[in-house]
Coordinates of C-alpha atoms in Angstrom, one line a residue:
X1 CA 0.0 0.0 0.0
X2 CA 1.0 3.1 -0.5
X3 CA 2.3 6.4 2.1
X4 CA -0.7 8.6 1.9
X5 CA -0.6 12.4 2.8
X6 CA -3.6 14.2 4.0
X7 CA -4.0 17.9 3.3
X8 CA -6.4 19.9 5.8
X9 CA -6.9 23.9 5.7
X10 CA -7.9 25.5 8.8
X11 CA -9.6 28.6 9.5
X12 CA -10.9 29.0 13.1
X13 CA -12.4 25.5 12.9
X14 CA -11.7 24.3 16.8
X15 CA -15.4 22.5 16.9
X16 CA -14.4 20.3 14.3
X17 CA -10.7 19.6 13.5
X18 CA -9.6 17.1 16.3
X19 CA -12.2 14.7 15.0
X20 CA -11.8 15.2 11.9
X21 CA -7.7 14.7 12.1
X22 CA -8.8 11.3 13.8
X23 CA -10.9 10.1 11.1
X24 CA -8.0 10.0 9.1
X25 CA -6.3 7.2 11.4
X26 CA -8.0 4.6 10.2
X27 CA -5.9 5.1 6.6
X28 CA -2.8 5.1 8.9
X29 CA -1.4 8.5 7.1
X30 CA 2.1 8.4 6.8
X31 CA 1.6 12.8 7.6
X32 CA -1.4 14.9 8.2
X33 CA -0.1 18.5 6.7
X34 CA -2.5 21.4 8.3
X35 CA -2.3 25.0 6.6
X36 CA -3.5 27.1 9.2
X37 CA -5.3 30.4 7.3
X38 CA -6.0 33.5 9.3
X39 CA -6.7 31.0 12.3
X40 CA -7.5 33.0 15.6
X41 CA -9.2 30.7 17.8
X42 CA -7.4 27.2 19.5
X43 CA -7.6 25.4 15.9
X44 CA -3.8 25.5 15.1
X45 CA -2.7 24.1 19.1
X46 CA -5.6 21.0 18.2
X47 CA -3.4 20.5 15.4
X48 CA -0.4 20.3 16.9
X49 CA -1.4 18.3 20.0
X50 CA -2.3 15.5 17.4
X51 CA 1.1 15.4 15.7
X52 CA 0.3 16.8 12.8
X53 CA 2.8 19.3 10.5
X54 CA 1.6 22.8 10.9
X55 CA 2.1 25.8 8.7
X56 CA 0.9 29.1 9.5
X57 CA -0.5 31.7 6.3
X58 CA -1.8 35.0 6.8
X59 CA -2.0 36.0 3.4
X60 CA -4.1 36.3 1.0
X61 CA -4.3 33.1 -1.0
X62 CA -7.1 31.2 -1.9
X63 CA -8.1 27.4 -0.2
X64 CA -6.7 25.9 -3.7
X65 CA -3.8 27.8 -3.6
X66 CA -2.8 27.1 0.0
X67 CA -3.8 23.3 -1.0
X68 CA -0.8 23.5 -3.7
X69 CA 1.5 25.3 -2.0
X70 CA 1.6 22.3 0.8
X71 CA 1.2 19.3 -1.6
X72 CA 5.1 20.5 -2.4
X73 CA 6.3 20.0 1.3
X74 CA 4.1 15.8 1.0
X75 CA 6.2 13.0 1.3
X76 CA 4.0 10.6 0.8
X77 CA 2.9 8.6 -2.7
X78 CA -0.7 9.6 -2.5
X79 CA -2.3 13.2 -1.7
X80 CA -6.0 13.6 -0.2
X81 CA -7.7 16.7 0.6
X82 CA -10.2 17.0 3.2
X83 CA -11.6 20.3 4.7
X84 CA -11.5 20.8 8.3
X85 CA -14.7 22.0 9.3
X86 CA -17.0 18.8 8.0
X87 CA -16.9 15.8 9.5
X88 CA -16.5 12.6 7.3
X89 CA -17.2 9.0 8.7
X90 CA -14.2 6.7 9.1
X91 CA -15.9 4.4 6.8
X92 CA -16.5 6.6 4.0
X93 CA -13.3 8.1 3.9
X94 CA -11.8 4.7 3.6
X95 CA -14.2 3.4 0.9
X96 CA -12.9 7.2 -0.7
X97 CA -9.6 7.0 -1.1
X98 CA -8.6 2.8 -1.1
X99 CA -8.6 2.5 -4.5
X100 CA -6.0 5.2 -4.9
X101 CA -3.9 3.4 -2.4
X102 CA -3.9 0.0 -3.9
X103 CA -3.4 1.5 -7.0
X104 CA -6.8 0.7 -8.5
X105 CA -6.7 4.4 -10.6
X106 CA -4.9 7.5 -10.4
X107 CA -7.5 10.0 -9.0
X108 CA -10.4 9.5 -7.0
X109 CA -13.1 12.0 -7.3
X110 CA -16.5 12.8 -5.5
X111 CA -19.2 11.6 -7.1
X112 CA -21.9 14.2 -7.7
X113 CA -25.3 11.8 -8.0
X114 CA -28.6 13.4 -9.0
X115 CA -30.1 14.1 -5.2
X116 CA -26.2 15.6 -4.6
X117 CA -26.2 17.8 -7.4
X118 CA -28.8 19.7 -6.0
X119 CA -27.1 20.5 -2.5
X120 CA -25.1 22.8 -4.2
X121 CA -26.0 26.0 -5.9
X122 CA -27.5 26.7 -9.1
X123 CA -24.4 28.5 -9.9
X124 CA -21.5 25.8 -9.3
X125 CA -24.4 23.1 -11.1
X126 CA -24.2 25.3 -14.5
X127 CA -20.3 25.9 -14.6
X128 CA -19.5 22.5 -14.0
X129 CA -21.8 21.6 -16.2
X130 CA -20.6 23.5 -18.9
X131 CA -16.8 22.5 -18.0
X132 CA -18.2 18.8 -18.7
X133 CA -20.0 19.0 -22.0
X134 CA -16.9 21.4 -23.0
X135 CA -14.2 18.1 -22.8
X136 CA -17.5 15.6 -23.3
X137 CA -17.5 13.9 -20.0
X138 CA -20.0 12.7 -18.3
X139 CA -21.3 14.9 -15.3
X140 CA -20.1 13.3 -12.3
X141 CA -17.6 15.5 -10.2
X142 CA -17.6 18.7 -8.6
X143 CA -16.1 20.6 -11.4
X144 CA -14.7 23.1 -8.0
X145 CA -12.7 20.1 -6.6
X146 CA -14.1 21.1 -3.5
X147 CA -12.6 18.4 -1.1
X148 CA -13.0 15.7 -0.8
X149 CA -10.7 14.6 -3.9
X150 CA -7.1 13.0 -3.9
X151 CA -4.5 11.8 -6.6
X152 CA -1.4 9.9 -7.0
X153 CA 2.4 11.7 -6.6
X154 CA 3.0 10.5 -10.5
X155 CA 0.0 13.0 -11.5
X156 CA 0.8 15.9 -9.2
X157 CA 4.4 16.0 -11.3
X158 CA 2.7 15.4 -14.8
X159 CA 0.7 18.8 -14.0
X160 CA 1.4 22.4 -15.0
X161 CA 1.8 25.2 -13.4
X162 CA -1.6 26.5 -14.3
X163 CA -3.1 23.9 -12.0
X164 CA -1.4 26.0 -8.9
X165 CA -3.6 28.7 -8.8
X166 CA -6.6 27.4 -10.7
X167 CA -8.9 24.5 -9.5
X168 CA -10.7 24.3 -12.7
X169 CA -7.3 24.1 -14.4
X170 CA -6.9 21.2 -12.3
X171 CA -9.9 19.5 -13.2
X172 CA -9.5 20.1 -16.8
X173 CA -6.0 18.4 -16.6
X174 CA -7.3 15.7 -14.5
X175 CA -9.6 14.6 -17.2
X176 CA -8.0 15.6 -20.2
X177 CA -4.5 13.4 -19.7
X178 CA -4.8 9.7 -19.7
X179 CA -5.0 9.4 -15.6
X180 CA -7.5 6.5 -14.3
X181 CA -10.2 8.9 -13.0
X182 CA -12.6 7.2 -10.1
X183 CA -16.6 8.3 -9.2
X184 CA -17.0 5.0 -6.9
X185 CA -18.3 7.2 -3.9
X186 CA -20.4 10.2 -3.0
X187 CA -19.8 12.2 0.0
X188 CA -22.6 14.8 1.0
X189 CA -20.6 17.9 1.7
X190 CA -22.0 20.9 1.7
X191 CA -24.0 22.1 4.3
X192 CA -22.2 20.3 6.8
X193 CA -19.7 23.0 7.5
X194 CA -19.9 26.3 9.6
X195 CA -21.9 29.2 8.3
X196 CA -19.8 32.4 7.4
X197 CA -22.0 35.5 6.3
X198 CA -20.8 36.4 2.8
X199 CA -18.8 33.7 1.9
X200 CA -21.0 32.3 -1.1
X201 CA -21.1 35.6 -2.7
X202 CA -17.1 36.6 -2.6
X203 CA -16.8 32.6 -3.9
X204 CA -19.5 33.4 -6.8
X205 CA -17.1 36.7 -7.8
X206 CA -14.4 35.0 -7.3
X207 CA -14.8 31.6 -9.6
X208 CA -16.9 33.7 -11.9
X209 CA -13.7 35.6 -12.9
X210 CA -11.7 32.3 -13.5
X211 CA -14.6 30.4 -15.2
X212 CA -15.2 33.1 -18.0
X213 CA -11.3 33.3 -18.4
X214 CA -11.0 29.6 -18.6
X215 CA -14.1 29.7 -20.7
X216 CA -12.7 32.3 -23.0
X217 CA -9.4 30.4 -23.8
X218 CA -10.9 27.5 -25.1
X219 CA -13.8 29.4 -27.2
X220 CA -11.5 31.2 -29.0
X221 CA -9.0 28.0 -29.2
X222 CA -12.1 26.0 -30.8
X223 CA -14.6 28.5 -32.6
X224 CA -14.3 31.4 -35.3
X225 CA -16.5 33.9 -33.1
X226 CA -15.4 36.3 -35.6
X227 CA -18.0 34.8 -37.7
X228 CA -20.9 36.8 -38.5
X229 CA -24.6 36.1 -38.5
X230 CA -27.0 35.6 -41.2
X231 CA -28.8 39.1 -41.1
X232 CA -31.3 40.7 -43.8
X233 CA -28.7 41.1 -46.8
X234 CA -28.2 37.4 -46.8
X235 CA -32.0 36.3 -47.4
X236 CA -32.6 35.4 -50.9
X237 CA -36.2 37.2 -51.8
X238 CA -39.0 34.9 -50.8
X239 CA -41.2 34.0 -53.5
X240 CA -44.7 34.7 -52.1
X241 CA -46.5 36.7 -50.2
X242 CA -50.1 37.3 -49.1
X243 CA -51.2 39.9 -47.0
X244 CA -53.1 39.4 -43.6
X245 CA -55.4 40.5 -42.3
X246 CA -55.1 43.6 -39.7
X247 CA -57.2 44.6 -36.1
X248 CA -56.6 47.6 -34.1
X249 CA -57.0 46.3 -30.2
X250 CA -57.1 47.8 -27.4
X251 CA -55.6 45.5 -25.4
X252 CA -52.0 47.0 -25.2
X253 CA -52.9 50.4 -24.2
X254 CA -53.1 51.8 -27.7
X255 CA -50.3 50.2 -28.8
X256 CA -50.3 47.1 -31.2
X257 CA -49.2 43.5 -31.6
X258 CA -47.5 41.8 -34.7
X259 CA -47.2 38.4 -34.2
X260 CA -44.1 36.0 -35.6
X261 CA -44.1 32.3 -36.1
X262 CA -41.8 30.6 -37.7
X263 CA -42.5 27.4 -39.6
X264 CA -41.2 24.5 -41.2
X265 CA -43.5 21.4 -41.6
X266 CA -45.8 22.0 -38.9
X267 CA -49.2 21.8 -40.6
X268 CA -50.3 19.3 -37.7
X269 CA -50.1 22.1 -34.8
X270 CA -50.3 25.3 -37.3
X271 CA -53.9 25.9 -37.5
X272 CA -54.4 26.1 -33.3
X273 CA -51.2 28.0 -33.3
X274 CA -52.5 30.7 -35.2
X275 CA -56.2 30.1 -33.9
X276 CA -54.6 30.9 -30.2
X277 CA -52.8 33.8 -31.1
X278 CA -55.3 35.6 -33.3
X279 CA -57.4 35.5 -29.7
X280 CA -54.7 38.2 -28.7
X281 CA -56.4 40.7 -31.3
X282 CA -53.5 41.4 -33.2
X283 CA -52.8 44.1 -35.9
X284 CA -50.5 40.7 -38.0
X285 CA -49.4 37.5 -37.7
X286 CA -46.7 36.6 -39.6
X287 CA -45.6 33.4 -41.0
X288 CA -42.0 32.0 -41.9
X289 CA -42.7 29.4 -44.0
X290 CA -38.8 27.9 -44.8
X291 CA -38.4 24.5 -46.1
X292 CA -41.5 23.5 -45.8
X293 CA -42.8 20.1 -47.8
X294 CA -46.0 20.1 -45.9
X295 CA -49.6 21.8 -46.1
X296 CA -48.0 24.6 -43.9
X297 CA -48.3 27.5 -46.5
X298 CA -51.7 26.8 -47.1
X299 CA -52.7 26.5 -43.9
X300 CA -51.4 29.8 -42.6
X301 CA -52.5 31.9 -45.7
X302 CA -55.9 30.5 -45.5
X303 CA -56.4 31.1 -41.5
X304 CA -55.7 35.0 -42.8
X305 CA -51.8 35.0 -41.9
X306 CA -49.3 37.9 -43.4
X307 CA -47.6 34.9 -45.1
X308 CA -43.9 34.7 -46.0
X309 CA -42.7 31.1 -48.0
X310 CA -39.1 30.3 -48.6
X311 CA -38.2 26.8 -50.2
X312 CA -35.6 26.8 -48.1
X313 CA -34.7 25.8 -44.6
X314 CA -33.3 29.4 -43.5
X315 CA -31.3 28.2 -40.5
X316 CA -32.7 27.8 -36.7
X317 CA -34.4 31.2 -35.9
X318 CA -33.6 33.1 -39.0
X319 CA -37.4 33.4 -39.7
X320 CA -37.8 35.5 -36.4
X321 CA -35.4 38.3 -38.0
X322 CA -37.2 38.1 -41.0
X323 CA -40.7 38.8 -39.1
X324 CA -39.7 41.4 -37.1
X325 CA -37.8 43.1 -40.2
X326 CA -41.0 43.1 -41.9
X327 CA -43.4 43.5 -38.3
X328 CA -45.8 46.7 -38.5
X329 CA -46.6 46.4 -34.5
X330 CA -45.5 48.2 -31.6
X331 CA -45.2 44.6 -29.6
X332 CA -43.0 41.9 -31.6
X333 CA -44.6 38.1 -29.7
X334 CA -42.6 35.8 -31.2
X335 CA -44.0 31.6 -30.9
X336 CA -43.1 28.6 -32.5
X337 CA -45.1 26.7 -34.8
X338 CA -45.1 23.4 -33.8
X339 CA -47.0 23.5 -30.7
X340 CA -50.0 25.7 -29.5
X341 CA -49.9 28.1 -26.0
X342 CA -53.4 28.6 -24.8
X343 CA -53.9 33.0 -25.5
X344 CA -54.4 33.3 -21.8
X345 CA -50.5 32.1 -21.0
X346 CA -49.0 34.5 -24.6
X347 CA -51.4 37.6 -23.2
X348 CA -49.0 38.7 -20.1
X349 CA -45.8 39.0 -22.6
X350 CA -47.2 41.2 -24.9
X351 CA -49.5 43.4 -21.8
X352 CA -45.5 43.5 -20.3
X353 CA -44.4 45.2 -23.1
X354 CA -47.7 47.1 -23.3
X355 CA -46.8 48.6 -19.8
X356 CA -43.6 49.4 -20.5
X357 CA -41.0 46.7 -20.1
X358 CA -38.4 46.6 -23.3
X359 CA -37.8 42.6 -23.3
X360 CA -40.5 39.7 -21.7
X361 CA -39.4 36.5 -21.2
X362 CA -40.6 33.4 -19.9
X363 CA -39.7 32.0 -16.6
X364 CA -36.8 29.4 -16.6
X365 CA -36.1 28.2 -12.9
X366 CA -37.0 24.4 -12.9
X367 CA -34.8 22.8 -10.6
X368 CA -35.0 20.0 -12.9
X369 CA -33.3 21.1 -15.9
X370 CA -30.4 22.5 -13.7
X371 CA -27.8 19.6 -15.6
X372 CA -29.1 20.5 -18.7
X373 CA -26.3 21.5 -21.1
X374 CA -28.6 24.3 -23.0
X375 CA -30.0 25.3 -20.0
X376 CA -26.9 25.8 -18.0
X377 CA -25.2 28.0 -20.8
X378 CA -28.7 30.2 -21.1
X379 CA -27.5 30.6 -16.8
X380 CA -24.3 31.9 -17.8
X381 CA -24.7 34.2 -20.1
X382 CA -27.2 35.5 -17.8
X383 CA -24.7 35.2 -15.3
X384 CA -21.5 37.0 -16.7
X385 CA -24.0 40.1 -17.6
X386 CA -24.8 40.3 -13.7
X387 CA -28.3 39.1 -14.5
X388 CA -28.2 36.1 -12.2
X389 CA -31.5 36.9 -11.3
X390 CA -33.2 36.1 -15.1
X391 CA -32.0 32.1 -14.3
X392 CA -32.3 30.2 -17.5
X393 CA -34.3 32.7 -18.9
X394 CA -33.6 33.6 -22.6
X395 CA -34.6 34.7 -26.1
X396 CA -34.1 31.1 -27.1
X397 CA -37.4 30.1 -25.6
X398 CA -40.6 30.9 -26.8
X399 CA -42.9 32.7 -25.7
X400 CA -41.2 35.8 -25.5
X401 CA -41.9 39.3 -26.5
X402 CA -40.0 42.7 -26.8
X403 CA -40.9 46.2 -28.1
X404 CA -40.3 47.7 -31.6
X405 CA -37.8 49.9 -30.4
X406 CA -35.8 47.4 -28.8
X407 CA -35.7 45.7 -32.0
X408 CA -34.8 48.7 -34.0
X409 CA -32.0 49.1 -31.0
X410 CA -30.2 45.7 -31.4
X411 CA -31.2 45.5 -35.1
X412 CA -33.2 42.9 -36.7
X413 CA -30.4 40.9 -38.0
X414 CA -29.5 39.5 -34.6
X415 CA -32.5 38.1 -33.9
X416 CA -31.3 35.0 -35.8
X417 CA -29.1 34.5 -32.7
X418 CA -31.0 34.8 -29.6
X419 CA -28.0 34.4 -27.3
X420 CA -26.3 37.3 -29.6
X421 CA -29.7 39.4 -29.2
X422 CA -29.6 39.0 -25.7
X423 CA -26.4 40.1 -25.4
X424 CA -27.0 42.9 -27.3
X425 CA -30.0 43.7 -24.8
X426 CA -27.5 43.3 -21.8
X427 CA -25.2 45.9 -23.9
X428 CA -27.9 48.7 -24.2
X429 CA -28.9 48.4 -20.6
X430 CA -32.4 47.2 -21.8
X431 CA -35.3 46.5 -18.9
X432 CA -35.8 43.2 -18.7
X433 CA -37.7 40.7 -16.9
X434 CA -39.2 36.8 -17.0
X435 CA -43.0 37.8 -16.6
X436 CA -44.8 34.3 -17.0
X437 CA -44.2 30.5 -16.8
X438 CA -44.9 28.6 -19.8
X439 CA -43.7 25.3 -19.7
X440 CA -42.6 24.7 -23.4
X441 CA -40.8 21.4 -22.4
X442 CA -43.5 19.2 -22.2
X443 CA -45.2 20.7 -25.4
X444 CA -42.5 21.0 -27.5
X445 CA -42.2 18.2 -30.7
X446 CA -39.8 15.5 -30.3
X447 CA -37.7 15.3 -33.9
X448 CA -36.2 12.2 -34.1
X449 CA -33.3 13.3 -36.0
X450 CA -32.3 16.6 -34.6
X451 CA -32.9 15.3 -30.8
X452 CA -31.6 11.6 -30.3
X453 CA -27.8 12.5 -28.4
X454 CA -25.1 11.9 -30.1
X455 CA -22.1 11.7 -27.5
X456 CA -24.0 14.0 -25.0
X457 CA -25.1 16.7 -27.0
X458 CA -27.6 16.5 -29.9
X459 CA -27.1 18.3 -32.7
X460 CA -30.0 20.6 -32.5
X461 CA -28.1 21.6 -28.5
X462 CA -24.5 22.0 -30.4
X463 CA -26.1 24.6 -32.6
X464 CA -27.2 26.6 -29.1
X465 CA -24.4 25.8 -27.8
X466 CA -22.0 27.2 -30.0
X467 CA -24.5 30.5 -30.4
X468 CA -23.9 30.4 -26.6
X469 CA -20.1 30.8 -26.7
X470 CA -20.0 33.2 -29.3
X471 CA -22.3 35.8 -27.1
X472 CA -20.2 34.3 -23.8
X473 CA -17.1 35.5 -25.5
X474 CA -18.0 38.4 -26.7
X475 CA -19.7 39.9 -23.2

């Protein structure tokens, strides 16, 4: 078997630390290595009276760093880091960290499972998420490296010096080399240790910093975000057009409503669509038909639809620049053709607007899709733009609304990128706000070819993804 080292830091942790030096015992540690931080209380004497090497900081550095900076002074063949002020049970900590002693694999990590996930924050859940489906791995660890987590002295000197100052540095290395990585065992953390006021938020600013310049290197290592998009130059002419019908309402405090739906092969749903909708009284609806094979353009011209037919595909939400560069309305709804939202659930994005507000979106906060890959980036960009409080909430979900002159703002042409357009709404300090909860998931078609995963990702999620890192880059 081999010498194992165990790494605690300590920071006024008296209640806890003696026990949790002694769970250790039962691994027979060849040293237990203590970095006292900023410790005022009787944490560092504990430490000493049970024989363990102490070193005193005062500075400034971060857990991780001070974590690094001891694993230099280990002697032994295998490091593991614990914290000092949660208490793990003899038995788990063995089951942790044997198969790094015997030599089973080179890194032993905590296994996040579904219930686990969820003890942490949305925040840590979408960047380690992201940080996942960025190297295609699986979603099992804590992409913080929060202890507890160990690894063999053969990785530790196969890592750069990135790793030293970075813990998500670390975990990239981790799982990018060819080191046997193991998720045998979960260890509820989180919650277990002593409260400090504040101590979430300076973490949130802090890791925010290094995930969006982590984040940043690779984007621009793996995508052209130079790129442009697909605005109103590029659209070949459409070949038909028949003119709606038109209603002044007074719904929206004299103000009026243009309706845009995209389409492609949706004559199934179409007809309710536009049934719902026209219940809003709108002055248009307006119909993308692109690539369609179906009944779609017949269906929307003859339920009275400002009709717009392209043979075809135009691209994922291309058709909702092209409605809103052609919209008359005040109020630009934009819905998707291929299933129906009762008038009653559309009606409070388009009053929003009505009363005001620049951009309506609809509520995203399901605890459920927190591992989502989509989902998580839609929490980022939200994020990094200090608009943690929108959650998952985006332009790329319908329903949604916003004002003619937010549109004439950000330009039509971006509209065929809703991350880009709502990065462009972050950029002119527009008001907005998730107004209404419309759950789209459950109604939503399944495509058999665009959805089935390949890898991890679909294809119709790397498209949104990639979108995603282009407006993540650029904020």
């Amino acid at each position: 078997m081999k010498k194992l080292s165990v790494i605690l830091i300590v920071q006024n942790d008296e209640a806890t630390i003696r026990q949790v030096i002694r769970s250790t015992h039962c691994l027979n540690p060849y040293e237990v290595l203590i970095v006292a931080n900023q410790s005022t209380d009787a944490s560092i004497l504990i430490a000493k009276e049970e024989g363990c090497v102490v070193k005193i900081e005062n500075g400034e550095e971060t857990a991780h760093e001070l974590r690094m900076k001891m694993t230099r002074m280990c002697k032994g063949d295998v490091f593991l880091y614990l914290d000092s002020d949660y208490i793990i049970s003899e038995k788990q900590i063995k089951q942790f960290v044997q198969p790094l002693l015997f030599s089973h694999c080179d890194v032993v990590l905590n296994k996040w499972d579904k219930a686990f996930q969820h003890d942490f924050g949305r925040f840590e859940v979408m960047w380690s998420r992201v940080l996942h489906d960025m190297y295609n791995k699986p979603h099992y660890a804590n992409a913080y490296l929060s202890p507890p987590y160990a690894f063999s002295k053969e990785v530790y000197s196969q890592l750069s010096s990135a790793v030293y100052t970075n813990p998500l540095a670390l975990f990239i290395e981790l799982h990018t080399n060819s080191f046997r990585i193991s998720h045998h065992l979960s260890i509820t953390t989180f919650g277990e240790g002593k409260f400090v006021p504040g101590a979430y938020e300076n973490k949130r600013a802090e890791y925010k910093e290094r995930y969006k310049m982590l984040l940043d290197e690779y984007i621009a290592k793996t995508n052209n975000v130079s790129k442009g998009i697909n605005g109103k130059n590029d659209y070949q002419p459409y070949e038909k057009m028949s003119k709606g019908w038109g209603k002044l309402s007074s719904f929206y405090k004299g103000k009026q409503l243009s309706v845009v739906i995209p389409v492609k092969n949706e004559a199934k749903t179409l007809q309710e669509v536009i049934k719902e909708v026209r219940k809003l009284e709108p002055l248009e609806v307006i119909v993308i038909v692109n690539g369609s094979t179906d009944e779609s353009e017949r269906i929307a011209k003859s339920m009275g639809a400002h009709t717009i037919v392209y043979k075809n595909a135009l691209g994922h939400d291309v058709g909702r620049a092209i409605g809103a560069e052609v919209s008359k309305g005040d109020i630009l709804l934009f819905v998707d053709g291929d299933f129906s939202i009762k008038a009653y659930d559309l009606y409070p994005f388009a009053r929003a607007i009505a009363d005001g507000l620049d951009v309506a979106l609809n509520k995203s906060e399901d605890e459920k899709s927190l591992s989502h890959s989509v989902q998580a980036w839609k929490f980022l960009l939200n994020e990094i733009n200090d608009r943690g409080d929108l959650w998952m909430s985006s332009l790329t979900a319908v329903p949604h609304a916003l004002s003619k002159q937010t549109v004439n703002k950000i330009g039509t042409d971006v509209l065929a990128s809703p991350p880009m357009a709502m990065l462009k709404c972050f950029q002119n300090q527009l008001s907005i706000a998730s107004v209404h909860d419309v759950n789209v998931n459950k109604q939503n078609r399944f495509r058999f070819h665009d959805q089935l995963p390949t890898n991890f990702i679909s294809p119709t999620a790397e498209l949104i993804i990639e979108e995603y890192m282009r407006a993540f880059y650029l904020s």
